[in-house]
Amino acid sequence: MIQSTLRVRLPDGLWIGEVSRSVPAATFELLAGIDAAPRAVELGQVHAADPAAILDTIDSHDAIGDLEVQDWIPDIVS
């Protein structure tokens, strides 16, 4: 299987860009998104040494209306 990584500079004002720049050692994967105007519903993964702190950062961002953790796999760092 071939795997590739892309680095994309996201514009200011997008929550994922602001959060990911504040925690450069973390990896964020946005897997799916649905436009549900006036907001969107997104599914993603966070890989980090301290994912709980990052989830707190995401949850406290002004653009995030609701954060729900679907699955938690402790002690795995990528």
PDB file of C-alpha atoms in Angstrom:
ATOM      1  CA  MET A   1       0.000   0.000   0.000  1.00  0.00           C
ATOM      2  CA  ILE A   2       1.239   3.459  -0.850  1.00  0.00           C
ATOM      3  CA  GLN A   3       0.886   6.195   1.743  1.00  0.00           C
ATOM      4  CA  SER A   4       1.522   9.864   1.200  1.00  0.00           C
ATOM      5  CA  THR A   5       1.448  12.962   3.354  1.00  0.00           C
ATOM      6  CA  LEU A   6       0.490  16.409   2.173  1.00  0.00           C
ATOM      7  CA  ARG A   7       1.191  19.603   4.021  1.00  0.00           C
ATOM      8  CA  VAL A   8      -1.297  22.312   3.218  1.00  0.00           C
ATOM      9  CA  ARG A   9      -1.151  25.832   4.648  1.00  0.00           C
ATOM     10  CA  LEU A  10      -4.727  26.592   5.618  1.00  0.00           C
ATOM     11  CA  PRO A  11      -5.912  30.189   5.608  1.00  0.00           C
ATOM     12  CA  ASP A  12      -6.368  32.115   8.818  1.00  0.00           C
ATOM     13  CA  GLY A  13      -9.869  31.938  10.212  1.00  0.00           C
ATOM     14  CA  LEU A  14     -10.395  28.186   9.780  1.00  0.00           C
ATOM     15  CA  TRP A  15     -10.517  26.413  13.132  1.00  0.00           C
ATOM     16  CA  ILE A  16      -8.418  23.467  11.968  1.00  0.00           C
ATOM     17  CA  GLY A  17      -5.686  25.783  10.706  1.00  0.00           C
ATOM     18  CA  GLU A  18      -5.583  27.763  13.930  1.00  0.00           C
ATOM     19  CA  VAL A  19      -5.616  24.671  16.155  1.00  0.00           C
ATOM     20  CA  SER A  20      -3.045  22.752  14.105  1.00  0.00           C
ATOM     21  CA  ARG A  21      -0.636  25.727  14.065  1.00  0.00           C
ATOM     22  CA  SER A  22      -0.928  25.955  17.866  1.00  0.00           C
ATOM     23  CA  VAL A  23       0.108  22.278  18.208  1.00  0.00           C
ATOM     24  CA  PRO A  24       2.577  21.589  15.365  1.00  0.00           C
ATOM     25  CA  ALA A  25       3.596  18.146  16.697  1.00  0.00           C
ATOM     26  CA  ALA A  26       0.053  16.799  16.331  1.00  0.00           C
ATOM     27  CA  THR A  27      -1.420  15.256  13.206  1.00  0.00           C
ATOM     28  CA  PHE A  28      -5.000  16.038  12.230  1.00  0.00           C
ATOM     29  CA  GLU A  29      -6.991  14.008   9.729  1.00  0.00           C
ATOM     30  CA  LEU A  30     -10.299  15.386   8.529  1.00  0.00           C
ATOM     31  CA  LEU A  31     -12.012  12.298   7.132  1.00  0.00           C
ATOM     32  CA  ALA A  32     -15.396  13.636   6.078  1.00  0.00           C
ATOM     33  CA  GLY A  33     -17.466  16.769   6.134  1.00  0.00           C
ATOM     34  CA  ILE A  34     -21.094  17.647   5.495  1.00  0.00           C
ATOM     35  CA  ASP A  35     -22.351  21.167   4.958  1.00  0.00           C
ATOM     36  CA  ALA A  36     -25.211  21.656   7.405  1.00  0.00           C
ATOM     37  CA  ALA A  37     -25.672  25.405   7.040  1.00  0.00           C
ATOM     38  CA  PRO A  38     -25.026  27.545   8.921  1.00  0.00           C
ATOM     39  CA  ARG A  39     -22.397  25.085  10.239  1.00  0.00           C
ATOM     40  CA  ALA A  40     -20.736  21.913   9.046  1.00  0.00           C
ATOM     41  CA  VAL A  41     -20.456  18.441  10.538  1.00  0.00           C
ATOM     42  CA  GLU A  42     -16.954  17.003  10.343  1.00  0.00           C
ATOM     43  CA  LEU A  43     -15.378  13.673  11.237  1.00  0.00           C
ATOM     44  CA  GLY A  44     -11.692  13.627  12.050  1.00  0.00           C
ATOM     45  CA  GLN A  45      -8.846  12.024  13.926  1.00  0.00           C
ATOM     46  CA  VAL A  46      -6.155  13.540  16.122  1.00  0.00           C
ATOM     47  CA  HIS A  47      -2.801  11.832  16.667  1.00  0.00           C
ATOM     48  CA  ALA A  48      -0.743  13.425  19.445  1.00  0.00           C
ATOM     49  CA  ALA A  49       1.174  12.770  22.623  1.00  0.00           C
ATOM     50  CA  ASP A  50      -1.547  14.578  24.615  1.00  0.00           C
ATOM     51  CA  PRO A  51      -4.783  14.343  22.608  1.00  0.00           C
ATOM     52  CA  ALA A  52      -6.942  15.375  25.585  1.00  0.00           C
ATOM     53  CA  ALA A  53      -5.327  18.822  25.641  1.00  0.00           C
ATOM     54  CA  ILE A  54      -5.862  19.199  21.907  1.00  0.00           C
ATOM     55  CA  LEU A  55      -9.507  18.176  22.223  1.00  0.00           C
ATOM     56  CA  ASP A  56      -9.908  20.892  24.866  1.00  0.00           C
ATOM     57  CA  THR A  57      -8.354  23.405  22.446  1.00  0.00           C
ATOM     58  CA  ILE A  58     -10.702  22.320  19.660  1.00  0.00           C
ATOM     59  CA  ASP A  59     -13.743  22.371  21.932  1.00  0.00           C
ATOM     60  CA  SER A  60     -12.965  25.889  23.175  1.00  0.00           C
ATOM     61  CA  HIS A  61     -12.534  27.353  19.657  1.00  0.00           C
ATOM     62  CA  ASP A  62     -15.242  29.882  18.745  1.00  0.00           C
ATOM     63  CA  ALA A  63     -16.050  28.054  15.494  1.00  0.00           C
ATOM     64  CA  ILE A  64     -16.838  24.756  17.225  1.00  0.00           C
ATOM     65  CA  GLY A  65     -20.460  24.405  18.282  1.00  0.00           C
ATOM     66  CA  ASP A  66     -20.270  20.872  19.674  1.00  0.00           C
ATOM     67  CA  LEU A  67     -17.499  18.291  20.003  1.00  0.00           C
ATOM     68  CA  GLU A  68     -18.225  14.601  20.437  1.00  0.00           C
ATOM     69  CA  VAL A  69     -15.516  11.967  20.887  1.00  0.00           C
ATOM     70  CA  GLN A  70     -16.557   8.763  19.106  1.00  0.00           C
ATOM     71  CA  ASP A  71     -13.630   6.541  20.042  1.00  0.00           C
ATOM     72  CA  TRP A  72     -10.576   6.894  22.226  1.00  0.00           C
ATOM     73  CA  ILE A  73      -7.501   4.704  21.832  1.00  0.00           C
ATOM     74  CA  PRO A  74      -5.125   5.493  24.719  1.00  0.00           C
ATOM     75  CA  ASP A  75      -1.369   5.050  24.702  1.00  0.00           C
ATOM     76  CA  ILE A  76      -1.016   5.172  20.913  1.00  0.00           C
ATOM     77  CA  VAL A  77       1.185   7.975  19.614  1.00  0.00           C
ATOM     78  CA  SER A  78       1.885   8.412  15.939  1.00  0.00           C
TER      79      SER A  78
END
